[in-house]
Coordinates of C-alpha atoms (C1' of nucleotides) in Angstrom, one line a residue:
Chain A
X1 CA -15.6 -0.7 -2.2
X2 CA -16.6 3.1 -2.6
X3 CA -19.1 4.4 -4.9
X4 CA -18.4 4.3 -8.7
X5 CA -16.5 7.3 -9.6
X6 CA -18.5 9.3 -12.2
X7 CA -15.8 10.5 -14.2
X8 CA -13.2 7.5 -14.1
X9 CA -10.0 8.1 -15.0
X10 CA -9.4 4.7 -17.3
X11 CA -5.4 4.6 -17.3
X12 CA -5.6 4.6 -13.8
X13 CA -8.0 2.3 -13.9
X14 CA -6.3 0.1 -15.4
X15 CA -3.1 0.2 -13.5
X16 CA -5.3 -0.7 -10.5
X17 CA -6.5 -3.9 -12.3
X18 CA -2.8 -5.0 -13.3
X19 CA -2.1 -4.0 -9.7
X20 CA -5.0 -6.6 -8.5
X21 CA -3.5 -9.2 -10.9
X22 CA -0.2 -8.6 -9.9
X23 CA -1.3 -9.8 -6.2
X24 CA -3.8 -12.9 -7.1
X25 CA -0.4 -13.7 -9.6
X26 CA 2.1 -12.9 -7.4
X27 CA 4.8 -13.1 -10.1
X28 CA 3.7 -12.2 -14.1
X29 CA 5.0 -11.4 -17.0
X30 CA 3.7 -8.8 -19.9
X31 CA 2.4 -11.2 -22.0
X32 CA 1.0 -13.1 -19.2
X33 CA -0.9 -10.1 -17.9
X34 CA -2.0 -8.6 -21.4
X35 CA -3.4 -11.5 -22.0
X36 CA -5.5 -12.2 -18.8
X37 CA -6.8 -8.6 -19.0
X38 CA -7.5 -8.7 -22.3
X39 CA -5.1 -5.6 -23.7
X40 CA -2.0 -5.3 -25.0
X41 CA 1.4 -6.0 -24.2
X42 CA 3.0 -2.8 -24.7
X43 CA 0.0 -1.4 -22.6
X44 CA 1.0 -3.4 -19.9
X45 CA 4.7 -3.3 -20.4
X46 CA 4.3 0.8 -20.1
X47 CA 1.5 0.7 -17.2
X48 CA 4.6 -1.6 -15.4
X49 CA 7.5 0.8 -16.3
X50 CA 5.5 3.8 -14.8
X51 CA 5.0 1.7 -11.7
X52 CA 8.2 0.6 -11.4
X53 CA 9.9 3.8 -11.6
X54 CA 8.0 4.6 -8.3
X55 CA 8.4 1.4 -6.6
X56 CA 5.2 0.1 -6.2
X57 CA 6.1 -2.6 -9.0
X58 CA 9.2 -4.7 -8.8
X59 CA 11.3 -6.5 -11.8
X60 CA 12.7 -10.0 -11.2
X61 CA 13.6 -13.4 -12.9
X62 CA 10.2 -14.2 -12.9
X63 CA 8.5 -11.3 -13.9
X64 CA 7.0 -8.4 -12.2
X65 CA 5.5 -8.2 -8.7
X66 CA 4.0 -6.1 -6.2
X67 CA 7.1 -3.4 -5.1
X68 CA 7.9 -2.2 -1.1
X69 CA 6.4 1.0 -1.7
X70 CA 2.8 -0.8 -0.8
X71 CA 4.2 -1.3 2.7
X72 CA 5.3 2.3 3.3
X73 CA 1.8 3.7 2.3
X74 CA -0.2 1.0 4.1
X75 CA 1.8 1.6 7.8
X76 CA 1.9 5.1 7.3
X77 CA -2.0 4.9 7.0
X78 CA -1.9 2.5 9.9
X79 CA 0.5 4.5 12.4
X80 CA -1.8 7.4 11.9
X81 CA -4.7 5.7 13.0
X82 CA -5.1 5.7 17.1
X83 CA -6.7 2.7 17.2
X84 CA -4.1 1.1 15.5
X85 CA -1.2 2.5 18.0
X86 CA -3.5 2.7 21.3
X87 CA -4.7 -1.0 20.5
X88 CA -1.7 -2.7 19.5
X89 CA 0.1 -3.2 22.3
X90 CA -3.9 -4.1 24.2
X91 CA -4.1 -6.8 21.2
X92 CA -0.9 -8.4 21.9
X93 CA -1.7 -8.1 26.0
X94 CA -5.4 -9.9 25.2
X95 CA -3.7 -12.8 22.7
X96 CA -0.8 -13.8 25.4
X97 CA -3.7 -13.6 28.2
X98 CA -6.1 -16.0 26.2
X99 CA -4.1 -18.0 24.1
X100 CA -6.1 -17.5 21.2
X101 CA -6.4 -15.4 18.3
X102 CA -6.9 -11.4 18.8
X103 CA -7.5 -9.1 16.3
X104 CA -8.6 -5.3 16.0
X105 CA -10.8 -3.6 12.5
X106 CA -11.8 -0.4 11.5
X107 CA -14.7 0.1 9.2
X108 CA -14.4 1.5 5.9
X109 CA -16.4 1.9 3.1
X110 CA -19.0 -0.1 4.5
X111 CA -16.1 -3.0 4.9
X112 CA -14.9 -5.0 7.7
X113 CA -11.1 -3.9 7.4
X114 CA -8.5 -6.2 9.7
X115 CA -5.7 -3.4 11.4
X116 CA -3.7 -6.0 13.2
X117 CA -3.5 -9.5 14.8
X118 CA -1.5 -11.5 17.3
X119 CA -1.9 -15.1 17.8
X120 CA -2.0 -16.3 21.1
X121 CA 0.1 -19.6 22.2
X122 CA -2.7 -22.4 21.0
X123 CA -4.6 -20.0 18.4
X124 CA -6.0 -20.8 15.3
X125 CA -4.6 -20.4 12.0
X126 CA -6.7 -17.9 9.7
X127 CA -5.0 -16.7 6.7
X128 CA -6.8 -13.5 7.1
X129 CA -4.1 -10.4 7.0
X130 CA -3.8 -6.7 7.9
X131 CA -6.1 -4.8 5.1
X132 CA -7.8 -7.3 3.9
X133 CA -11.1 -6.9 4.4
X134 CA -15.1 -8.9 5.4
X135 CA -18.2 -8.1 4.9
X136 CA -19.7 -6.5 8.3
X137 CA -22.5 -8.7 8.5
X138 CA -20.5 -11.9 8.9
X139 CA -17.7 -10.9 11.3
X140 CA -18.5 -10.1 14.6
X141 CA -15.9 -7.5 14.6
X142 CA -18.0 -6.2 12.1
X143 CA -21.2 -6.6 14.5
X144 CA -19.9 -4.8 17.2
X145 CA -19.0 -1.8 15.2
X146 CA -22.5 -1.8 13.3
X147 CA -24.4 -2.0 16.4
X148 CA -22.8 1.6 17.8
X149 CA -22.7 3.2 14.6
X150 CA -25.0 6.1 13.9
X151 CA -28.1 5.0 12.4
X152 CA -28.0 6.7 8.6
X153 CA -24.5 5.3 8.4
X154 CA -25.9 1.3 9.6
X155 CA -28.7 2.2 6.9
X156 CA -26.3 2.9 4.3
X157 CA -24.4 -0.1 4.8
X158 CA -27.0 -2.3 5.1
X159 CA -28.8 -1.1 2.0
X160 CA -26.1 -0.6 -0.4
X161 CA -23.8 -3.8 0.1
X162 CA -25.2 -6.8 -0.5
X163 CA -25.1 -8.8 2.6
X164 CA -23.1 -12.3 1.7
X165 CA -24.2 -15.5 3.8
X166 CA -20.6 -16.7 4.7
X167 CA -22.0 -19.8 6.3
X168 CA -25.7 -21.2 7.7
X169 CA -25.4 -19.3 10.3
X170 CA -24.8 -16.1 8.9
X171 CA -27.1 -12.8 9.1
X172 CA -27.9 -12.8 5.7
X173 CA -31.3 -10.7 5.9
X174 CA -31.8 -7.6 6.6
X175 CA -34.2 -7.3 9.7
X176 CA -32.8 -10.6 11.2
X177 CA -29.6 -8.5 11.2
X178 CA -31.1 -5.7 12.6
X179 CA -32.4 -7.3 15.7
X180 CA -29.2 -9.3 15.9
X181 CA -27.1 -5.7 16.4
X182 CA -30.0 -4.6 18.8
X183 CA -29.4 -8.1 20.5
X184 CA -25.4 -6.8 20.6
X185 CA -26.4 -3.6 22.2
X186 CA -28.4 -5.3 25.0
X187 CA -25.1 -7.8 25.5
X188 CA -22.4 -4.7 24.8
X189 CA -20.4 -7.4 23.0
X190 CA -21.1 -9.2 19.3
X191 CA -20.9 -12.9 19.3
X192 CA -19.9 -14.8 15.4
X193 CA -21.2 -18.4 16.5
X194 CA -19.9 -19.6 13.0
X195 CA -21.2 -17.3 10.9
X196 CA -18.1 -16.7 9.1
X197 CA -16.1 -20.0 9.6
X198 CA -17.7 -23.1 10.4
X199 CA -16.0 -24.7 13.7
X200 CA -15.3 -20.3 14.6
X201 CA -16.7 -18.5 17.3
X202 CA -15.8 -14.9 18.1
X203 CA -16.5 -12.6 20.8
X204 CA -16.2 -8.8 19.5
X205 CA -16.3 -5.3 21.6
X206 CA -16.7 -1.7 19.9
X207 CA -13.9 0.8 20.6
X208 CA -15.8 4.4 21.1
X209 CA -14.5 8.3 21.5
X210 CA -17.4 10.4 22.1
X211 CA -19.8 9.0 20.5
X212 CA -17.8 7.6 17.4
X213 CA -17.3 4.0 16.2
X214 CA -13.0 3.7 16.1
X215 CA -13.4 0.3 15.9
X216 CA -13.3 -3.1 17.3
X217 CA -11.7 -5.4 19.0
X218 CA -12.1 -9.1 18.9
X219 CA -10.9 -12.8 20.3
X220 CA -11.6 -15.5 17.8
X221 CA -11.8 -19.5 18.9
X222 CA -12.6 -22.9 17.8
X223 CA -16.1 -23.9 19.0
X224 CA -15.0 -26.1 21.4
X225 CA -12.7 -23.7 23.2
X226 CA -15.4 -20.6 23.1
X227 CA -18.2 -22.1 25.0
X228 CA -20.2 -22.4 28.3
X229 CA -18.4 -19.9 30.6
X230 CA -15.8 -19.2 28.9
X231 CA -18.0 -18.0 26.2
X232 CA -20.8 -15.8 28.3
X233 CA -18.7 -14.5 30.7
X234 CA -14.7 -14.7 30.7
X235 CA -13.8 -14.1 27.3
X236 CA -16.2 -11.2 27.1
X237 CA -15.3 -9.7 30.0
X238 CA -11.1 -9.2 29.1
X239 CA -12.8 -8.1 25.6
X240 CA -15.2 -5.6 27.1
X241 CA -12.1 -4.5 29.5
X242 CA -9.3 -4.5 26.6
X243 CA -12.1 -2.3 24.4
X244 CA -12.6 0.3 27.3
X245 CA -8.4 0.5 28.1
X246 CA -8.2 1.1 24.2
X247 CA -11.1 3.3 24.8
X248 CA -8.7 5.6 27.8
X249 CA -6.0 5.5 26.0
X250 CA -7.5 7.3 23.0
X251 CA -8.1 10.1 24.7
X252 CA -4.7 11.2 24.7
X253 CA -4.4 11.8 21.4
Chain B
X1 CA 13.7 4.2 -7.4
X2 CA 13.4 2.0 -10.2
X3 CA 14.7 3.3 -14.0
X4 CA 12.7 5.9 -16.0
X5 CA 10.1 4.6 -17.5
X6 CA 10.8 4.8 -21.6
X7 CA 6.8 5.5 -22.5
X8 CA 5.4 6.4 -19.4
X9 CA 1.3 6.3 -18.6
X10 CA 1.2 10.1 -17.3
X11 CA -2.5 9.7 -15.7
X12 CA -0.9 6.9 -14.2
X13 CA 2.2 9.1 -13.3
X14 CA -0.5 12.1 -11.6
X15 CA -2.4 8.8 -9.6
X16 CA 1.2 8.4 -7.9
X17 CA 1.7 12.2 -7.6
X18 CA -1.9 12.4 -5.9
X19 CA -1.1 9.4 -3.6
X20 CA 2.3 11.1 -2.7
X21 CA 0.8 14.5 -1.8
X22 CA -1.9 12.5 0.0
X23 CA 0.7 11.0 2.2
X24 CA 2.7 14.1 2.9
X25 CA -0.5 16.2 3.9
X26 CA -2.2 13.2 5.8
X27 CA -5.4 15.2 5.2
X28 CA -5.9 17.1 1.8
X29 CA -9.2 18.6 -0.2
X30 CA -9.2 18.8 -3.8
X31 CA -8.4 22.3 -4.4
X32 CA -5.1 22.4 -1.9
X33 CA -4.3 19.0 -4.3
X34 CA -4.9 20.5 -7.3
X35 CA -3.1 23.9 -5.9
X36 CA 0.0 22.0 -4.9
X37 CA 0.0 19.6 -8.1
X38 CA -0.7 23.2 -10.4
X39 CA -3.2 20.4 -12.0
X40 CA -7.0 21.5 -12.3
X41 CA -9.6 20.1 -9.6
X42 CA -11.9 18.4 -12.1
X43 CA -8.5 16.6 -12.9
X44 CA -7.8 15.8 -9.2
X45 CA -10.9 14.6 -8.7
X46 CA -11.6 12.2 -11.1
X47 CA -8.2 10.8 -10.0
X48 CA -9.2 10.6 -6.2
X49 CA -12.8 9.2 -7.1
X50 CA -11.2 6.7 -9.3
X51 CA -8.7 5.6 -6.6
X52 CA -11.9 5.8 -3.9
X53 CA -13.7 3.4 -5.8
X54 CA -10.7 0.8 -5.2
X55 CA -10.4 1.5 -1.4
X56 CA -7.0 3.5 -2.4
X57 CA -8.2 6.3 -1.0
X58 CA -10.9 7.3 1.8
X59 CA -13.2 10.7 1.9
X60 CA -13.5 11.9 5.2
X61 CA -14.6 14.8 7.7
X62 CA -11.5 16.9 6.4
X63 CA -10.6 15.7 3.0
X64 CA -9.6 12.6 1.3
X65 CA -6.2 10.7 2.7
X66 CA -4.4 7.0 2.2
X67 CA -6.9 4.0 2.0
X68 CA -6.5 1.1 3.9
X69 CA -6.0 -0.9 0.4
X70 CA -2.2 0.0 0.1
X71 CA -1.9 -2.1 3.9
X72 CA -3.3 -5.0 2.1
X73 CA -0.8 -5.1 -0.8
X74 CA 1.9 -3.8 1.2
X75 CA 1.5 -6.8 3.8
X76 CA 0.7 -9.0 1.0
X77 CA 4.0 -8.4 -0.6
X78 CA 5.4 -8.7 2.9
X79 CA 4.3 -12.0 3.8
X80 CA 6.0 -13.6 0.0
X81 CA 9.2 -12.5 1.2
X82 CA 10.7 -15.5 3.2
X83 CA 13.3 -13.0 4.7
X84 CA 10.3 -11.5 6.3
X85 CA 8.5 -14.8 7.3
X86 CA 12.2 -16.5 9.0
X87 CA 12.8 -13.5 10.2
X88 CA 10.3 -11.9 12.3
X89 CA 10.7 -13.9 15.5
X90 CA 14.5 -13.8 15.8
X91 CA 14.0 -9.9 15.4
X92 CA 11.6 -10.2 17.9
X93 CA 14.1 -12.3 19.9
X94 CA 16.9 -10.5 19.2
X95 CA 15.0 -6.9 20.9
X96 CA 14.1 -8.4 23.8
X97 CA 17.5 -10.4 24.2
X98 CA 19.4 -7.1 23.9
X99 CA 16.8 -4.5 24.8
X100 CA 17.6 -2.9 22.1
X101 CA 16.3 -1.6 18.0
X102 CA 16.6 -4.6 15.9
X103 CA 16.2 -4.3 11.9
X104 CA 15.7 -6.5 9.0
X105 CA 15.7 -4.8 5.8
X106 CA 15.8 -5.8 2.1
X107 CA 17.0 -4.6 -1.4
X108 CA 14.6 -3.1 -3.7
X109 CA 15.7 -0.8 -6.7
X110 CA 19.6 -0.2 -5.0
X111 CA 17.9 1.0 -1.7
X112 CA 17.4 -0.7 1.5
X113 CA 14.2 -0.8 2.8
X114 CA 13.1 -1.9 6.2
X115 CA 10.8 -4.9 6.3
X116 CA 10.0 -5.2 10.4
X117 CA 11.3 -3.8 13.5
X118 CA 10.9 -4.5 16.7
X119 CA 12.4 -2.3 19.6
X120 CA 13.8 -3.8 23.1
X121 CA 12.9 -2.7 26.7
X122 CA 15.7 0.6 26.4
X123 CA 16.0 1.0 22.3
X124 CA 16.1 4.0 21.1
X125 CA 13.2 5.6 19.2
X126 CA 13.4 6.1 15.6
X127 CA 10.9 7.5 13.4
X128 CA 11.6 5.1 10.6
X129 CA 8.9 2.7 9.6
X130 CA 8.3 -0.8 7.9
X131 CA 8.4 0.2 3.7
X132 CA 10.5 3.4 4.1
X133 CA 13.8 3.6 2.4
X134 CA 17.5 4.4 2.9
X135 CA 20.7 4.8 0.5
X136 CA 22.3 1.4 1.0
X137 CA 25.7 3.6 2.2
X138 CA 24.5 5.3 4.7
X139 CA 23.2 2.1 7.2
X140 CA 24.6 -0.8 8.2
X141 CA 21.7 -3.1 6.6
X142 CA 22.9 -1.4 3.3
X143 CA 26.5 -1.8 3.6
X144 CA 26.0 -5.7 4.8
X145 CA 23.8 -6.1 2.0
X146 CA 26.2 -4.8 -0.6
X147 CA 29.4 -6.3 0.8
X148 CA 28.2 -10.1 -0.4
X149 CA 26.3 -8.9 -3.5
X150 CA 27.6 -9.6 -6.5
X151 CA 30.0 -7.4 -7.7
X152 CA 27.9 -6.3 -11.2
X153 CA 25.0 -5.4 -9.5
X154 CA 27.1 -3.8 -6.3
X155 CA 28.5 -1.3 -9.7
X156 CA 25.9 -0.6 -10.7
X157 CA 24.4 0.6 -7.2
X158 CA 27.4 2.5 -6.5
X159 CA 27.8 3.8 -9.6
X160 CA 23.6 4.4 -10.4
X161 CA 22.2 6.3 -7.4
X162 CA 24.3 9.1 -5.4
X163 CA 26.1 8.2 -2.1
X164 CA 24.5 11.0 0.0
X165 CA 26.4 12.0 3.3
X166 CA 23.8 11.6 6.5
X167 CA 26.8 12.7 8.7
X168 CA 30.4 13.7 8.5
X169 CA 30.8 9.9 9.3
X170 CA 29.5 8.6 5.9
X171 CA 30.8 7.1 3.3
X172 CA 30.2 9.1 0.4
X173 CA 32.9 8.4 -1.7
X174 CA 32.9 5.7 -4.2
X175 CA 36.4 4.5 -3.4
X176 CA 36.1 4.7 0.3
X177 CA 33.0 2.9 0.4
X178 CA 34.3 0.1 -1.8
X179 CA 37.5 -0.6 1.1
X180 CA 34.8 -0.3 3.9
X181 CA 32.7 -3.0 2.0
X182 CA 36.0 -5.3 1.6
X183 CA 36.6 -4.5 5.6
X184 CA 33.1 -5.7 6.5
X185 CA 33.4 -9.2 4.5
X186 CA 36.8 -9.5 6.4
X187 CA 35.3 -9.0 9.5
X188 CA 31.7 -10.9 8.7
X189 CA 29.3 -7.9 9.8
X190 CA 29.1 -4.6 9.1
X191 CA 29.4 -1.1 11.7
X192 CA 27.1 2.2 11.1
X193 CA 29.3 4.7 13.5
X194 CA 27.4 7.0 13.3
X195 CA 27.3 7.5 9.4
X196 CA 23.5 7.9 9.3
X197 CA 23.1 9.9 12.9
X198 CA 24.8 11.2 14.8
X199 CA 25.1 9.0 18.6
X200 CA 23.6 6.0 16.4
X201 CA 26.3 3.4 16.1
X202 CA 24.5 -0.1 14.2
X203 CA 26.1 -3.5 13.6
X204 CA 24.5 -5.9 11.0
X205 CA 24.8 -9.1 9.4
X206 CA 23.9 -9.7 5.8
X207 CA 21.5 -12.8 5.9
X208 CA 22.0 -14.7 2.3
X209 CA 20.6 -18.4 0.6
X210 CA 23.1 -20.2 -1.8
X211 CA 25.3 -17.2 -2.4
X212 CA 21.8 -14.5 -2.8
X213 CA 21.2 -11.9 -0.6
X214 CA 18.1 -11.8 0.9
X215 CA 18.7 -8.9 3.1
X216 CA 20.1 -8.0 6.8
X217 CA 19.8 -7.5 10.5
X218 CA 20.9 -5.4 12.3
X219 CA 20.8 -3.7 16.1
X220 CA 20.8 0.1 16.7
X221 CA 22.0 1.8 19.7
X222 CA 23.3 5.2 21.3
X223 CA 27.2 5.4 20.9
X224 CA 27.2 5.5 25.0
X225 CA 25.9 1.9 25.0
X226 CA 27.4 0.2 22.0
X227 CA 31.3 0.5 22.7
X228 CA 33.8 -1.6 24.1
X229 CA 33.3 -5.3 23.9
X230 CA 29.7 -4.9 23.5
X231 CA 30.3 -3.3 19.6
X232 CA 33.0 -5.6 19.2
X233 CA 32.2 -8.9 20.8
X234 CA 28.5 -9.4 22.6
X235 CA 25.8 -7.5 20.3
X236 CA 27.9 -8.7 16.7
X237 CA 27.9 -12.2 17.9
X238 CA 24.3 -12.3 19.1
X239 CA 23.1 -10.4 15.2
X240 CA 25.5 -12.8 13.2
X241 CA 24.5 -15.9 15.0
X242 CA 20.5 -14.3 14.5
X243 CA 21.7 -14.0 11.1
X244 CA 22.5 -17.2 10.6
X245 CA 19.2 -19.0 12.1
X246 CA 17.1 -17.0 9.7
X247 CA 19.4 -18.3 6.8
X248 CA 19.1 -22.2 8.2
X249 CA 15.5 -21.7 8.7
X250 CA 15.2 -20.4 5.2
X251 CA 16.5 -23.2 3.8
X252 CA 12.9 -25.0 4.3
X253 CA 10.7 -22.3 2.5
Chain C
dA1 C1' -31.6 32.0 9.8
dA2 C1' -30.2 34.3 5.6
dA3 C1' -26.4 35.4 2.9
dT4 C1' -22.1 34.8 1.3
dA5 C1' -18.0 32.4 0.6
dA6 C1' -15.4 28.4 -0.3
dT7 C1' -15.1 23.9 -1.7
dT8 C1' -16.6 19.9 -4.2
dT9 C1' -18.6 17.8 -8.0
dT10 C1' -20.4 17.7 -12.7
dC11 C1' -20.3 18.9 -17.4
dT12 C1' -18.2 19.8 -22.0
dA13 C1' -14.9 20.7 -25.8
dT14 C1' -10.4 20.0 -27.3
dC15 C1' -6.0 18.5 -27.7
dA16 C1' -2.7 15.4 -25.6
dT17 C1' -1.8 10.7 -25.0
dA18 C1' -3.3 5.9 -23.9
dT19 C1' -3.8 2.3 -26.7
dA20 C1' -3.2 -1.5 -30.2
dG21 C1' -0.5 -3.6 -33.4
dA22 C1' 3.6 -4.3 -35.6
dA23 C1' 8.5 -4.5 -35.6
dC24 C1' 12.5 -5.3 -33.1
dA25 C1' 15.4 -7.1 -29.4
dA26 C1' 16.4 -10.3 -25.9
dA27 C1' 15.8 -14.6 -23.5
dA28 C1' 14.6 -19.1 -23.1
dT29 C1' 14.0 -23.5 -25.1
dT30 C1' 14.9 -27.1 -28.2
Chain D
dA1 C1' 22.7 -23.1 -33.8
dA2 C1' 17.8 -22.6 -34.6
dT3 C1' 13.4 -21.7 -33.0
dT4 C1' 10.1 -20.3 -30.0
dT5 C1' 8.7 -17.3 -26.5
dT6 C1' 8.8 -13.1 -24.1
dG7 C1' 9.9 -8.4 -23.4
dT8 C1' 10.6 -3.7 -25.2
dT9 C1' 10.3 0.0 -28.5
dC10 C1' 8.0 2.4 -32.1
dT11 C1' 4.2 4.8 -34.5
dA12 C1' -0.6 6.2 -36.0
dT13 C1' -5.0 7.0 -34.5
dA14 C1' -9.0 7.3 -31.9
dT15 C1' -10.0 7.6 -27.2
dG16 C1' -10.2 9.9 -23.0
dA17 C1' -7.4 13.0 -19.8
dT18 C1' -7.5 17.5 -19.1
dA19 C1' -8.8 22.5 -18.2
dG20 C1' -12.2 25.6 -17.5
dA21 C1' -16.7 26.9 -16.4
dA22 C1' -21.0 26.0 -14.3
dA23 C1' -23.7 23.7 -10.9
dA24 C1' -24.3 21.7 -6.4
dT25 C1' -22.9 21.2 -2.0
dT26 C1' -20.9 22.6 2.3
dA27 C1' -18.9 25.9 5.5
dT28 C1' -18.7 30.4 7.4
dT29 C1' -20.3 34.8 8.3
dT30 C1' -23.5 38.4 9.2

DNA sequence: AAATAATTTTCTATCATATAGAACAAAATT
DNA sequence: AATTTTGTTCTATATGATAGAAAATTATTT
């Protein structure tokens, strides 16, 4: 999340939150929604009309929903990102070459932000989308980024967010994290050995332009598929290459 | 876009404004917002910090722009629609089968509004992306769409929003459009020759559960390569009979 | 490096308007 | 048909969105 606005403009505010309900309720109706945030109907009813008449709300049988209008906003950020359009086409190479899953972040806000996935032919099923977003600590896409991200920036993120312990194995402290991205450096690749997902492994690569953290890229595995040499070397290895193609090609634009 | 709103939230109203101008500029500051919007900055920026806070928005070297939040809820709202979820992979299919631009689309407030894409080895390139809309006259996703809609709601499309003329080819007329719908159930699919641009001829097939409309399919392609038997045999049999899967495999979802 | 300009952010008073609650209308359910 | 539930409209009032100015920050120039 970003910092707290100072001056926050409540109405808007608010529509955000019916917004946020709208998607944990997938459809609700006005009464539904005044209730469960605590307001009024005709609050809600005119927070939905104002939506609606822009399409980012949606009227059906069974209430209101999320409208279309998300998905134009949300690819247009996307396509405008490189990352997003060099690595695509790497991410789908990288998921048909190993099978398994493939995905490529972008930091922001201190966040682990997912860009896009393909599944590979035996890969696992995570119902992690496009936009949704991890905390960097636990995600080795997030690991890879930290550990080649300018050092006020890695202090910032460390400091402010909390860092969550997904699972035992997560970097939940501080220092142990910090030696754990110096650790990354040494390798040039992160490793997640369950620290997100019990029974997970993932093998992460940054994606660089001078100097700058785009992103990352990242294969993800059951434990008994990402070990041994598979795990130290071949896996790495088409990350590390699939990173540095992504890297080329962003050059170009 | 959806009806006026009776009692609109104006703070609301400005958020969508802001988010708008955002997308149009890509990059904006405060005081080219607050310029454009003839709004004051304070008032621009308490909007954009507010939307910051959410992940709606991101600060960066050259201004504030889109946040990656509107991808989540955009996929989100995506990934409900079984349309999307059937239909993905026979789009996918269907592009490399023909080598061609293959489109499934949606109706959302008497617009049609494309939900994936996925372009073949020669398709053309078209700068229209997943979310983005189009009158339902002007396409051949639209004009499937409406010619197995129910009549009420086809009224009140037709008679609701303007039939804009993309080419000379269009069917902007009320009357004329109505016989062209009547043709295309007759025939089963529908034909864009060249009523949205010029040396783009489109066939699609309107993909429906238990008499709804869920949407359409549809294949673009230069006039020079979808003539003869391939408009009226091949590529309508291969989009109908694509058509058709998505509706049998929708049946289980 | 100092000075100046431009841009962003904070602050504050005031008037517009977001809100709650009630009344009404429309569906859904019995 | 009657009743309950839900959605929409209306209205008064107190809240807070807004404009404008000042402060702080950043960029640009000398």
């Amino acid at each position: 999340m970003g910092d707290e606005a100072k001056h926050p403009v409540k109405a808007t505010a608010r529509t955000l939150e019916i917004i946020a309900a709208l998607k944990q309720l997938n459809w609700a109706g006005v009464t539904e929604l005044a209730e469960r945030l605590d307001t009024s109907k005709s609050v809600v009813h005119n927070h939905l009309s104002t939506l609606e008449e822009h399409d980012y709300v949606v009227k059906g049988e069974e209430g209101y929903s999320i409208g279309l209008r998300f998905l134009e906003m949300g690819g247009y950020r996307r396509n405008k990102m490189t990352l997003y359009r060099m690595g695509k086409p790497e991410v789908d190479a990288l998921a048909e070459e190993t099978g398994e899953l493939v995905n490529i972040a972008a930091e922001e806000h201190g966040q682990c932000v997912y860009l896009y996935r393909s599944r590979g032919a035996q890969s696992v099923h995570l119902d992690i989308h496009a936009g949704e977003r991890a905390a960097m600590n636990t995600t080795a896409l997030g690991k890879s980024m930290l550990a080649y991200m300018h050092d006020d920036r890695v202090n910032r993120i460390i400091e402010d967010g909390p860092l969550p312990a997904a699972t035992e194995h997560s970097y939940a402290d501080s220092e142990a994290l910090r030696e754990e991205l110096a650790a990354t450096r040494e390798r040039g690749y992160a490793i997640d050995d369950e620290e997100r997902l019990e029974g997970l492994r993932c093998v992460s690569a940054p994606i660089r332009q001078d100097g700058e953290v785009l992103g990352a890229i990242s294969v993800s595995a059951p434990t008994n598929r990402l070990k041994g040499d598979r795990l130290e070397q071949t896996v790495p290895d088409k990350v590390v290459s699939a990173a540095n193609v992504i890297e080329l090609n962003s050059v170009h634009s």
